[in-house]
Amino acid sequence: MAEPLFDRVAIIGVGLIGSSIARAARKAGLARTIAAADQDASVRERVAALGLADEVFERSGEAAAEADLVIVCTPVGVCGPVAAEIGPRLKPGAILSDVGSVKGAVVRDMAPHVPAHAHFVPAHPIAGTEDSGPDAGFAELFDGRWAILTPLESADPAAVAALRAFWEGAGARVDTMTVEHHDLVFAIVSHVPHLIAYNIVGTAADLEEVTQSEVIKYSASGFRDFTRIAASDPTMWRDVFLNNRDAVLQMLGRFVEDLTALQRAIRWGEGDKLFELFTRTREIRRSIIEQGQDTAAPDFGRRNA
Amino acid sequence: MAEPLFDRVAIIGVGLIGSSIARAARKAGLARTIAAADQDASVRERVAALGLADEVFERSGEAAAEADLVIVCTPVGVCGPVAAEIGPRLKPGAILSDVGSVKGAVVRDMAPHVPAHAHFVPAHPIAGTEDSGPDAGFAELFDGRWAILTPLESADPAAVAALRAFWEGAGARVDTMTVEHHDLVFAIVSHVPHLIAYNIVGTAADLEEVTQSEVIKYSASGFRDFTRIAASDPTMWRDVFLNNRDAVLQMLGRFVEDLTALQRAIRWGEGDKLFELFTRTREIRRSIIEQGQDTAAPDFGRRNA
Ligand SMILES: NC(=O)c1ccc[n+]([C@@H]2O[C@H](COP(=O)([O-])OP(=O)(O)OC[C@H]3O[C@@H](n4cnc5c(N)ncnc54)[C@H](OP(=O)(O)O)[C@@H]3O)[C@@H](O)[C@H]2O)c1
Ligand SMILES: NC(=O)c1ccc[n+]([C@@H]2O[C@H](COP(=O)([O-])OP(=O)(O)OC[C@H]3O[C@@H](n4cnc5c(N)ncnc54)[C@H](OP(=O)(O)O)[C@@H]3O)[C@@H](O)[C@H]2O)c1
């Protein structure tokens, strides 16, 4: 096997994403040694039992010391305190990264704690499931999926290249964009869709006219697809909305504006407006299938995803 | 094989649902003869080529004459004119039914054309895909899914029982409810979810800040699941919204009200409110999986659906 890309990689927070990175790094031989930190004793036990890391620590700082690459895989809301603990322990030349679904707030909260002798390169892998925890992860999670790097202007090109190589080694395709653009793109393709899925499931649960058991029984007619998204981790998603507030509110504003127009078209019986929109949206689905981001098969191709 | 339930069954409109009923009826031996009608010559050719019916007609009235059970499988918006053509041809004791996703408007439009010597029993199978046309159907579409009958108060119990037996023979589980309740239930579990899926896909397509190719590329992060729903047949769905207007607007009002509260919680950083909702919605997902309406497997169990 070729030389590992990194001598020592530290994973901070061994949940779905953290444990998948550990598994992928192990499988592809990306690190000579994998260190892991999790605050939760039961998680540390599972990490040891599953053999996900060579060394398991309670304190993030302990795991990060001596590491060449440290990846923070906690919810976005605690990235700041975690960075505060890790920062002083980073060795010269070390790369600090993360996997947060929001980038602006992560940069705001983590960057101040990164010493001048280390490199901070924020990242976001576009892969996940609605499950959490170390048992939910798997090595193939990132295969063929995008990982987005959002390096700051001052970033060291060699550090960015090394992180890119790591993600490519884990199976991902890598893109770079600015922090600001990232947060707008994911507000519309991910955050607002999650918010409206949570919202419609909540609305349906609270109705008096329709019982919860009816909602569950007849969910196959459309509702069901929303419930899967609305089963995503509450902590992660609370942190996403609190930390990408401006972009989410901006995109939500557009969504509501368009919805109001649709509502009006229904009220006034303007079938042509409805038909025009419903035809246009089909094209987008077609492009997604053509570009291999989904399949037309009844299982959505996810059996092997 | 046992005696067929019906001597002659007529399917009016051989699209996804009509062709699936024909296939299921054939497979389970529910009819001695299957007659089909479609206004489109190319559809009639496919019906003949696929061997979906014993007799294929251009005119609905021709197919319906002599039939013991006539099922109208056209979009909801044309059920009235179709019933006007069929009504006078119905033989004594014949059952007229439909599969429309809306029931109030279908009853309003069809019932006046049903002669006193025939029985009208509206129905709605809760099964479908985002595809259309005779090639999209399959015999197993209704297996284990619900079919809802919405008989009027004056309905003949024997006719309702016969239609129930037909749907059970096609693999479905049968429920009955009132027309009004049906339209409220499906406004929230199906119609509003489709509307907001169409809407978010439209919003994303129209943005200037984010390109369409970015939306497609990163769609795996949530958006993708909405695009599948938003690829559903434009004609069918235009007709659904125009014909279930009041219930859809009522449920949409509740959705928007709740969304406004969520928007406010994000603006004011009320993380506890978000967390509370996101935790509650998980439970509903759990119930759906427990009741066998979906699976937790990565392919959603749809490979065999
Ligand atoms: N899930 C997705 O679909 C997805 C996709 C892309 C990116 N992401 C991002 O990945 C990150 C992790 O998500 P996940 O799905 O892997 O979540 P997860 O399975 O819940 O894992 C989160 C991990 O962070 C740990 N943690 C929580 N609070 C902590 C703290 N104060 N200090 C140290 N560790 C702490 C948790 O430990 P405990 O067990 O003690 O809570 C857990 O091990 C999030 O930032 C999310 O935005 C998620
Ligand atoms: N798809 C679902 O998920 C689903 C689920 C449950 C219930 N439904 C209900 O099932 C019905 C049919 O939906 P579908 O998905 O089967 O649609 P589809 O595949 O588009 O089939 C509709 C059929 O109706 C025919 N038709 C259209 N206008 C007609 C007219 N004026 N006179 C006679 N025939 C006409 C069409 O013929 P042409 O080829 O000439 O257009 C086509 O054969 C709708 O009422 C819908 O609400 C659908």
XYZ file of C-alpha atoms and ligand atoms in Angstrom:
706
model
C 0.000 0.000 0.000
C 1.147 3.576 -0.720
C 2.280 5.846 2.089
C -0.682 7.164 4.123
C -1.546 10.790 3.340
C -1.331 11.711 7.020
C 0.616 10.255 9.843
C -2.020 10.993 12.476
C -5.636 11.990 11.927
C -7.890 13.013 14.824
C -11.679 12.784 14.634
C -13.495 14.939 17.172
C -17.078 13.705 17.772
C -17.592 10.165 16.540
C -21.187 10.269 15.311
C -22.553 9.381 11.895
C -20.110 11.600 10.004
C -17.100 11.219 12.299
C -17.351 7.427 12.382
C -17.824 7.275 8.609
C -14.668 9.337 8.119
C -12.769 7.037 10.471
C -13.997 3.969 8.599
C -13.241 5.472 5.173
C -9.780 6.603 6.280
C -9.025 3.161 7.621
C -10.322 1.388 4.546
C -8.380 3.587 2.134
C -5.266 3.759 4.301
C -5.348 7.530 4.576
C -3.827 7.698 8.060
C -1.129 5.757 9.870
C -2.877 6.378 13.187
C -6.463 7.413 13.894
C -7.204 9.192 17.148
C -10.781 9.883 18.219
C -12.430 11.993 20.901
C -15.971 11.879 22.194
C -17.352 13.392 25.376
C -19.806 10.532 25.819
C -18.403 7.430 27.567
C -20.865 5.099 25.859
C -19.812 6.450 22.457
C -16.136 5.917 23.358
C -16.970 2.343 24.279
C -18.644 1.743 20.923
C -15.710 3.345 19.106
C -13.340 0.961 20.860
C -15.605 -2.049 20.325
C -15.998 -1.255 16.625
C -12.260 -0.658 16.282
C -12.854 2.701 14.648
C -9.738 4.344 16.103
C -6.301 3.402 17.411
C -6.630 5.749 20.363
C -9.792 7.030 22.012
C -9.902 10.100 24.257
C -12.456 11.933 26.321
C -10.893 15.355 25.709
C -10.704 16.826 22.208
C -7.414 18.500 23.073
C -5.767 15.170 23.878
C -6.821 13.637 20.578
C -5.758 16.708 18.606
C -2.273 16.972 20.089
C 0.319 15.598 17.668
C -2.268 15.157 14.899
C -1.489 16.253 11.331
C -5.165 16.552 10.471
C -7.930 17.266 12.984
C -11.543 17.042 11.775
C -14.237 18.400 14.072
C -17.420 16.356 13.527
C -19.648 17.756 16.281
C -22.853 19.716 15.767
C -22.160 23.189 14.395
C -23.246 24.921 17.611
C -20.335 23.584 19.648
C -17.578 24.055 17.069
C -16.432 27.237 18.852
C -15.816 25.728 22.313
C -14.315 22.622 20.712
C -11.894 24.790 18.691
C -11.013 26.716 21.830
C -9.883 23.477 23.423
C -8.096 22.144 20.354
C -6.409 25.349 19.123
C -3.648 25.595 21.728
C -2.740 21.925 21.247
C -2.328 22.041 17.456
C 1.222 21.287 16.363
C 3.011 23.408 13.718
C 1.749 22.660 10.224
C -1.341 20.815 11.458
C -4.558 21.171 9.465
C -7.787 21.843 11.336
C -11.005 21.118 9.473
C -14.657 20.377 10.148
C -17.728 18.877 8.451
C -20.405 21.376 9.467
C -23.434 21.913 7.257
C -23.023 25.664 7.793
C -19.768 27.423 7.055
C -20.076 31.123 7.954
C -20.808 30.524 11.623
C -18.189 27.788 11.858
C -15.520 30.112 10.489
C -16.688 32.864 12.833
C -16.517 30.520 15.828
C -13.442 28.411 15.025
C -11.002 30.694 13.178
C -10.117 32.869 16.196
C -8.795 29.809 18.034
C -6.445 28.593 15.298
C -2.796 29.492 16.038
C -0.712 31.093 13.275
C 1.412 27.953 12.906
C -1.611 25.787 11.925
C -3.964 25.780 8.893
C -7.724 26.067 9.061
C -9.639 24.666 6.065
C -13.413 24.363 6.580
C -15.229 21.582 4.726
C -18.674 20.053 4.269
C -19.279 16.561 2.885
C -22.652 16.332 1.104
C -23.584 12.937 2.414
C -25.602 11.700 5.320
C -28.581 9.729 6.448
C -31.268 10.488 8.999
C -29.460 8.335 11.587
C -26.913 9.394 14.181
C -24.163 7.947 16.283
C -21.086 5.751 15.693
C -23.090 2.689 14.682
C -24.868 4.573 11.893
C -21.687 5.316 9.935
C -20.162 3.317 7.088
C -17.006 3.580 4.984
C -18.832 4.076 1.683
C -20.923 7.060 2.827
C -18.834 9.492 0.772
C -18.396 7.378 -2.368
C -19.110 9.514 -5.402
C -20.627 12.278 -3.266
C -19.425 15.857 -3.157
C -17.215 17.278 -0.437
C -17.039 21.049 -0.462
C -14.032 22.964 0.819
C -14.468 26.629 1.697
C -10.891 27.835 2.241
C -10.443 31.416 3.372
C -8.531 33.797 1.096
C -5.485 33.512 3.294
C -5.464 29.700 3.168
C -2.237 27.802 2.500
C -2.615 26.096 -0.917
C -0.667 23.044 0.243
C -3.018 22.529 3.193
C -6.048 22.866 0.913
C -4.525 20.352 -1.514
C -3.817 17.902 1.305
C -7.393 18.085 2.572
C -8.673 17.672 -0.982
C -6.540 14.539 -1.344
C -7.941 13.208 1.927
C -11.547 13.597 0.794
C -10.801 12.159 -2.607
C -9.151 9.238 -0.854
C -12.355 8.785 1.155
C -14.252 8.424 -2.137
C -15.634 11.943 -2.552
C -15.494 14.409 -5.428
C -14.204 17.766 -4.216
C -15.404 21.272 -5.021
C -14.398 24.606 -3.524
C -16.493 27.726 -3.043
C -16.639 30.735 -0.756
C -18.126 30.485 2.698
C -20.898 32.927 1.808
C -21.879 31.169 -1.378
C -21.879 27.810 0.390
C -24.351 29.039 2.959
C -26.745 30.389 0.322
C -26.576 27.239 -1.825
C -27.251 24.936 1.106
C -29.978 27.172 2.490
C -31.999 26.393 -0.628
C -30.958 22.820 -1.442
C -30.876 21.515 2.099
C -31.857 23.783 4.975
C -35.182 25.148 3.710
C -36.244 21.684 2.423
C -35.569 20.261 5.881
C -37.447 23.110 7.524
C -40.561 22.651 5.414
C -40.446 18.879 5.912
C -40.296 19.367 9.688
C -43.064 21.928 9.387
C -45.559 19.867 7.373
C -45.061 16.855 9.624
C -45.698 19.114 12.609
C -48.796 20.638 11.007
C -50.226 17.206 10.232
C -49.591 16.013 13.780
C -51.481 18.930 15.283
C -54.674 18.758 13.225
C -57.990 18.111 14.895
C -59.828 17.272 11.682
C -57.506 14.411 10.760
C -56.159 11.902 13.276
C -52.508 11.047 13.609
C -53.289 7.437 12.815
C -54.883 8.470 9.526
C -51.818 10.517 8.667
C -49.618 7.504 9.315
C -51.884 5.030 7.560
C -52.181 6.984 4.330
C -48.697 8.471 4.317
C -47.676 6.640 1.135
C -49.518 9.248 -0.917
C -46.789 11.877 -0.568
C -46.357 12.633 3.104
C -44.030 9.713 3.765
C -41.096 11.191 1.864
C -41.214 14.237 4.108
C -41.220 12.206 7.288
C -37.878 10.654 6.450
C -36.288 14.095 6.215
C -38.178 15.235 9.309
C -36.608 12.358 11.269
C -33.157 13.937 10.991
C -31.198 14.687 14.137
C -32.839 17.516 16.142
C -29.595 18.846 17.646
C -27.774 19.015 14.340
C -30.670 20.761 12.642
C -31.419 23.212 15.442
C -27.783 24.266 15.164
C -28.005 24.571 11.381
C -30.984 26.927 11.537
C -29.596 29.022 14.366
C -26.250 29.312 12.589
C -27.365 29.936 9.016
C -30.144 32.289 10.001
C -29.771 35.017 7.413
C -29.480 32.774 4.361
C -32.307 30.520 5.586
C -34.624 33.475 6.197
C -33.740 34.927 2.797
C -34.518 31.681 0.959
C -37.575 31.011 3.102
C -38.854 34.445 2.111
C -38.606 33.484 -1.553
C -40.312 30.165 -0.906
C -43.235 31.816 0.902
C -43.596 34.450 -1.805
C -43.865 31.755 -4.471
C -46.237 29.716 -2.293
C -48.505 32.712 -1.895
C -48.720 33.025 -5.679
C -49.619 29.324 -5.959
C -52.228 29.670 -3.242
C -53.759 32.545 -5.170
C -53.740 30.539 -8.409
C -55.639 27.748 -6.663
C -58.126 30.175 -5.121
C -58.858 31.772 -8.490
C -58.834 28.530 -10.440
C -55.875 29.505 -12.634
C -55.107 26.001 -13.906
C -52.683 27.212 -16.585
C -50.354 28.734 -13.969
C -50.346 25.502 -12.000
C -49.760 23.440 -15.125
C -46.873 25.654 -16.226
C -45.053 25.293 -12.899
C -45.715 21.546 -12.648
C -44.245 21.061 -16.114
C -41.149 23.116 -15.406
C -40.303 21.246 -12.212
C -40.280 17.918 -14.097
C -37.266 19.095 -16.083
C -35.210 19.582 -12.959
C -35.934 16.048 -11.852
C -34.808 14.827 -15.261
C -31.502 16.698 -14.949
C -30.865 15.264 -11.506
C -31.310 11.750 -12.840
C -29.198 12.479 -15.915
C -26.379 13.777 -13.760
C -26.400 10.669 -11.630
C -27.507 12.420 -8.423
C -30.501 10.084 -8.221
C -32.020 7.287 -10.255
C -35.431 6.667 -11.730
C -35.482 3.161 -10.257
C -38.163 2.469 -7.652
C -35.532 2.182 -4.939
C -33.941 5.520 -5.949
C -30.665 3.638 -6.349
C -30.120 3.957 -2.627
C -29.624 0.285 -1.969
C -26.028 0.792 -2.995
C -25.754 4.400 -1.914
C -59.636 -20.973 -10.612
C -62.713 -19.624 -8.796
C -65.457 -17.788 -10.667
C -64.427 -14.241 -11.612
C -66.023 -11.554 -9.430
C -67.329 -9.732 -12.493
C -68.244 -10.943 -15.920
C -67.158 -7.777 -17.684
C -65.030 -4.941 -16.294
C -64.450 -1.729 -18.250
C -61.456 0.522 -17.633
C -61.882 4.084 -18.901
C -58.493 5.814 -19.418
C -55.622 3.345 -19.515
C -52.825 5.308 -17.866
C -50.727 4.352 -14.865
C -53.697 3.527 -12.643
C -56.032 2.162 -15.323
C -53.392 -0.150 -16.768
C -52.381 -1.338 -13.306
C -56.007 -2.205 -12.521
C -56.267 -4.103 -15.807
C -53.083 -6.019 -15.067
C -54.105 -6.780 -11.475
C -57.603 -7.880 -12.554
C -56.126 -10.162 -15.186
C -53.539 -11.624 -12.838
C -56.049 -12.319 -10.071
C -58.808 -13.445 -12.431
C -61.254 -10.792 -11.253
C -63.015 -10.414 -14.614
C -64.025 -12.768 -17.371
C -63.614 -10.002 -19.953
C -61.739 -6.718 -19.689
C -62.813 -3.847 -21.915
C -60.763 -0.662 -22.128
C -61.306 2.785 -23.582
C -58.792 5.512 -24.299
C -59.205 8.580 -26.477
C -55.599 8.443 -27.595
C -54.880 6.111 -30.551
C -51.281 5.533 -29.496
C -52.431 4.492 -26.019
C -54.959 2.084 -27.561
C -52.154 0.590 -29.626
C -50.012 0.062 -26.533
C -52.974 -1.463 -24.684
C -53.451 -3.940 -27.504
C -49.726 -4.658 -27.819
C -49.405 -5.244 -24.084
C -52.511 -7.415 -24.083
C -54.009 -5.393 -21.235
C -57.623 -5.814 -22.390
C -59.757 -8.184 -24.429
C -61.487 -5.339 -26.238
C -60.215 -1.807 -26.802
C -62.458 1.119 -27.695
C -62.060 4.761 -28.569
C -65.362 5.774 -26.965
C -65.934 5.347 -23.226
C -69.615 4.636 -23.868
C -68.783 1.636 -26.063
C -66.503 0.111 -23.455
C -69.008 0.724 -20.655
C -71.992 -0.846 -22.413
C -72.675 -4.339 -21.050
C -70.043 -3.944 -18.310
C -70.803 -5.040 -14.747
C -68.139 -2.756 -13.325
C -66.894 0.442 -14.974
C -63.890 2.211 -13.452
C -63.106 5.714 -14.675
C -59.322 6.233 -14.482
C -58.964 9.629 -16.181
C -57.766 12.837 -14.535
C -60.337 14.186 -12.083
C -61.113 17.230 -14.230
C -62.741 15.188 -17.011
C -64.733 12.753 -14.847
C -67.920 14.779 -15.459
C -67.917 14.638 -19.293
C -66.781 11.009 -19.175
C -69.680 10.112 -16.847
C -72.077 11.988 -19.134
C -71.042 9.690 -21.954
C -71.076 6.493 -19.908
C -74.212 7.065 -17.819
C -76.839 6.387 -20.507
C -75.041 3.162 -21.539
C -74.871 1.594 -18.092
C -76.844 -1.629 -17.835
C -79.181 -2.377 -14.906
C -77.213 -3.324 -11.791
C -73.892 -2.060 -13.170
C -71.443 -0.460 -10.757
C -69.737 2.782 -11.779
C -66.591 3.711 -9.884
C -63.485 5.864 -10.284
C -59.968 6.245 -8.851
C -59.742 10.017 -8.490
C -57.500 11.536 -5.828
C -60.320 13.949 -4.981
C -63.787 12.736 -4.109
C -66.092 15.714 -3.521
C -65.703 17.154 -7.004
C -65.906 13.709 -8.599
C -69.213 13.001 -6.854
C -70.490 16.440 -7.815
C -69.540 15.881 -11.468
C -70.343 12.185 -11.936
C -73.361 11.414 -9.729
C -75.895 13.405 -11.819
C -75.167 11.175 -14.828
C -75.729 7.836 -13.090
C -79.141 6.313 -13.931
C -81.331 4.993 -11.113
C -80.801 1.396 -12.212
C -76.999 1.576 -11.712
C -74.785 1.996 -8.611
C -72.207 4.703 -8.131
C -69.404 3.914 -5.630
C -66.476 6.373 -5.702
C -63.033 5.033 -4.787
C -59.402 6.106 -4.449
C -56.477 3.667 -4.391
C -53.552 5.040 -2.367
C -50.834 3.881 -4.699
C -48.952 5.434 -7.546
C -45.621 6.500 -8.875
C -44.493 9.703 -10.573
C -44.835 8.040 -13.992
C -47.830 8.042 -16.359
C -49.245 6.057 -19.215
C -50.021 2.384 -19.899
C -46.383 1.288 -19.814
C -45.870 2.668 -16.309
C -48.427 0.370 -14.689
C -47.846 -2.992 -13.040
C -50.051 -5.649 -11.473
C -48.527 -5.349 -7.996
C -49.082 -1.588 -7.639
C -51.903 -2.085 -5.135
C -50.402 -4.943 -3.120
C -50.793 -4.183 0.555
C -51.770 -0.560 -0.164
C -55.015 1.068 0.920
C -57.990 1.566 -1.364
C -60.573 3.959 0.033
C -64.235 3.729 -0.846
C -66.418 6.780 -0.229
C -69.956 5.438 -0.780
C -72.797 7.943 -0.534
C -75.416 7.420 2.174
C -77.839 6.039 -0.385
C -75.362 3.465 -1.695
C -76.426 -0.144 -2.227
C -74.540 -2.288 0.331
C -74.175 -5.149 -2.148
C -72.518 -2.869 -4.713
C -70.141 -1.509 -2.072
C -69.298 -5.070 -1.005
C -68.641 -6.116 -4.605
C -66.282 -3.190 -5.193
C -64.533 -3.958 -1.917
C -64.030 -7.547 -3.052
C -62.623 -6.301 -6.355
C -60.011 -4.096 -4.659
C -59.128 -6.801 -2.172
C -58.717 -9.161 -5.110
C -56.333 -6.637 -6.663
C -54.204 -6.860 -3.522
C -55.393 -3.774 -1.633
C -56.665 -3.291 1.894
C -59.991 -1.475 1.862
C -61.253 1.351 4.058
C -64.385 3.455 3.814
C -64.930 7.072 4.810
C -67.114 10.009 3.846
C -66.357 12.085 0.783
C -65.742 15.199 2.892
C -63.379 13.488 5.302
C -61.465 11.896 2.442
C -60.794 15.272 0.883
C -59.506 16.746 4.149
C -57.266 13.763 4.923
C -55.696 13.758 1.466
C -55.322 17.516 1.413
C -52.852 17.173 4.282
C -51.171 13.810 3.552
C -50.915 14.205 -0.203
C -52.082 17.417 -1.866
C -50.296 20.007 0.284
C -47.069 17.920 0.336
C -47.147 17.826 -3.464
C -47.837 21.543 -3.633
C -44.906 22.486 -1.432
C -42.622 20.095 -3.308
C -43.596 21.714 -6.618
C -43.142 25.093 -4.987
C -39.651 24.593 -3.536
C -38.399 23.118 -6.791
C -39.807 26.145 -8.609
C -38.249 28.571 -6.113
C -34.846 26.933 -6.466
C -35.057 27.046 -10.259
C -35.748 30.774 -10.277
C -32.952 31.953 -7.979
C -30.297 34.303 -9.276
C -27.927 33.746 -6.348
C -27.663 29.992 -6.890
C -27.398 28.396 -10.333
C -29.615 25.588 -11.507
C -26.567 23.402 -11.998
C -25.579 23.897 -8.353
C -29.090 22.949 -7.268
C -28.860 19.758 -9.297
C -25.305 18.935 -8.277
C -25.892 19.219 -4.553
C -29.458 17.949 -4.502
C -28.575 14.886 -2.424
C -28.605 17.039 0.697
C -32.402 17.161 0.953
C -33.737 18.753 -2.194
C -33.668 15.543 -4.231
C -36.534 13.914 -2.366
C -38.776 16.844 -3.261
C -37.912 16.689 -6.943
C -39.278 13.179 -7.236
C -42.669 14.326 -5.982
C -42.453 17.472 -8.119
C -42.033 15.275 -11.206
C -45.589 13.961 -10.853
C -48.011 14.332 -13.738
C -48.926 18.028 -14.301
C -52.422 17.359 -15.630
C -53.406 15.061 -12.794
C -52.130 17.488 -10.185
C -53.576 20.621 -11.736
C -56.928 18.862 -11.599
C -56.410 17.805 -7.990
C -55.744 21.369 -6.829
C -58.564 22.900 -8.841
C -60.985 20.259 -7.587
C -60.028 20.082 -3.908
C -59.614 23.806 -3.553
C -61.287 24.411 -0.210
C -59.597 21.605 1.710
C -56.209 22.394 0.149
C -56.485 26.095 1.020
C -57.583 25.220 4.556
C -54.622 22.906 5.147
C -52.220 25.227 3.381
C -53.348 27.971 5.744
C -52.374 25.809 8.718
C -49.034 24.960 7.122
C -48.199 28.620 6.505
C -49.249 29.594 10.014
C -46.908 27.007 11.490
C -44.134 27.994 9.090
C -44.447 31.603 10.173
C -43.958 30.544 13.786
C -40.837 28.561 12.804
C -39.500 31.510 10.824
C -39.946 33.679 13.874
C -38.199 31.137 16.092
C -35.222 31.162 13.731
C -35.157 34.960 13.585
C -35.160 35.246 17.364
C -32.802 32.345 17.963
C -35.335 30.276 19.906
C -33.465 26.980 19.665
C -35.663 25.212 22.206
C -38.764 25.682 20.040
C -36.959 24.255 17.021
C -35.599 21.346 19.045
C -39.033 20.544 20.455
C -40.632 20.353 16.999
C -37.733 18.386 15.479
C -38.024 15.817 18.267
C -41.778 15.457 17.919
C -41.641 14.828 14.165
C -39.220 11.914 14.654
C -41.946 10.000 16.477
C -44.253 10.146 13.491
C -41.569 8.685 11.266
C -41.110 5.882 13.786
C -44.843 5.079 13.718
C -44.875 4.989 9.927
C -42.064 2.457 9.904
C -43.664 0.426 12.704
C -46.931 0.252 10.805
C -45.205 -1.009 7.692
C -45.978 2.066 5.580
C -42.246 2.527 4.938
C -39.001 0.898 5.951
C -35.850 2.163 7.583
C -33.737 0.440 4.929
C -31.685 2.713 2.683
C -33.817 1.785 -0.321
C -37.034 2.606 1.581
C -38.194 -0.897 0.766
C -39.358 0.356 -2.618
C -37.410 -2.127 -4.668
C -40.254 -4.531 -4.040
C -42.975 -1.930 -3.785
N -26.009 13.897 9.262
C -25.867 14.483 8.096
O -26.665 14.241 7.191
C -24.705 15.438 7.876
C -24.245 15.665 6.583
C -23.180 16.545 6.393
C -22.628 17.205 7.477
N -23.113 16.990 8.732
C -22.513 17.713 9.854
O -21.777 16.776 10.602
C -21.747 17.165 11.966
C -22.081 15.950 12.839
O -23.288 15.386 12.412
P -23.611 13.850 12.658
O -24.744 13.537 11.767
O -22.380 13.035 12.588
O -24.152 13.918 14.159
P -24.106 12.814 15.325
O -24.162 11.437 14.735
O -25.109 13.221 16.316
O -22.648 13.013 15.938
C -22.275 14.200 16.599
C -21.092 13.906 17.487
O -20.650 15.111 18.117
C -20.495 14.894 19.507
N -20.715 16.096 20.317
C -21.887 16.718 20.563
N -21.706 17.787 21.361
C -20.387 17.818 21.644
C -19.567 18.674 22.435
N -20.091 19.718 23.103
N -18.260 18.400 22.489
C -17.729 17.351 21.829
N -18.457 16.503 21.082
C -19.751 16.744 20.992
C -21.545 13.879 19.793
O -21.235 13.248 21.015
P -22.415 12.874 22.035
O -22.676 11.439 21.731
O -21.837 13.128 23.360
O -23.582 13.764 21.746
C -21.450 12.937 18.600
O -20.431 12.007 18.732
C -22.720 18.324 12.122
O -21.991 19.532 12.189
C -23.497 18.318 10.835
O -23.864 19.637 10.463
C -24.123 16.096 8.938
N -50.676 8.632 -10.270
C -50.996 8.496 -8.997
O -50.117 8.519 -8.149
C -52.446 8.308 -8.618
C -52.752 7.658 -7.400
C -54.085 7.483 -7.048
C -55.085 7.954 -7.884
N -54.772 8.603 -9.041
C -55.866 9.095 -9.895
O -55.910 8.276 -11.026
C -56.392 9.012 -12.143
C -55.485 8.737 -13.341
O -54.154 8.999 -12.995
P -52.935 8.284 -13.730
O -51.748 8.487 -12.865
O -53.313 6.914 -14.130
O -52.806 9.247 -15.010
P -52.290 8.895 -16.488
O -51.270 7.812 -16.466
O -51.958 10.200 -17.123
O -53.605 8.319 -17.206
C -54.750 9.097 -17.425
C -55.573 8.457 -18.523
O -56.783 9.196 -18.718
C -56.964 9.453 -20.087
N -57.688 10.689 -20.353
C -57.276 11.965 -20.184
N -58.214 12.826 -20.549
C -59.258 12.080 -20.983
C -60.542 12.399 -21.505
N -60.942 13.670 -21.661
N -61.358 11.379 -21.846
C -60.962 10.107 -21.724
N -59.752 9.753 -21.235
C -58.930 10.731 -20.873
C -55.567 9.562 -20.591
O -55.565 9.392 -21.968
P -54.590 10.295 -22.874
O -53.437 9.396 -23.100
O -55.411 10.568 -24.088
O -54.274 11.533 -22.132
C -54.851 8.451 -19.840
O -55.021 7.214 -20.467
C -56.454 10.465 -11.713
O -57.769 10.812 -11.420
C -55.671 10.502 -10.432
O -56.194 11.473 -9.541
C -53.469 8.752 -9.426
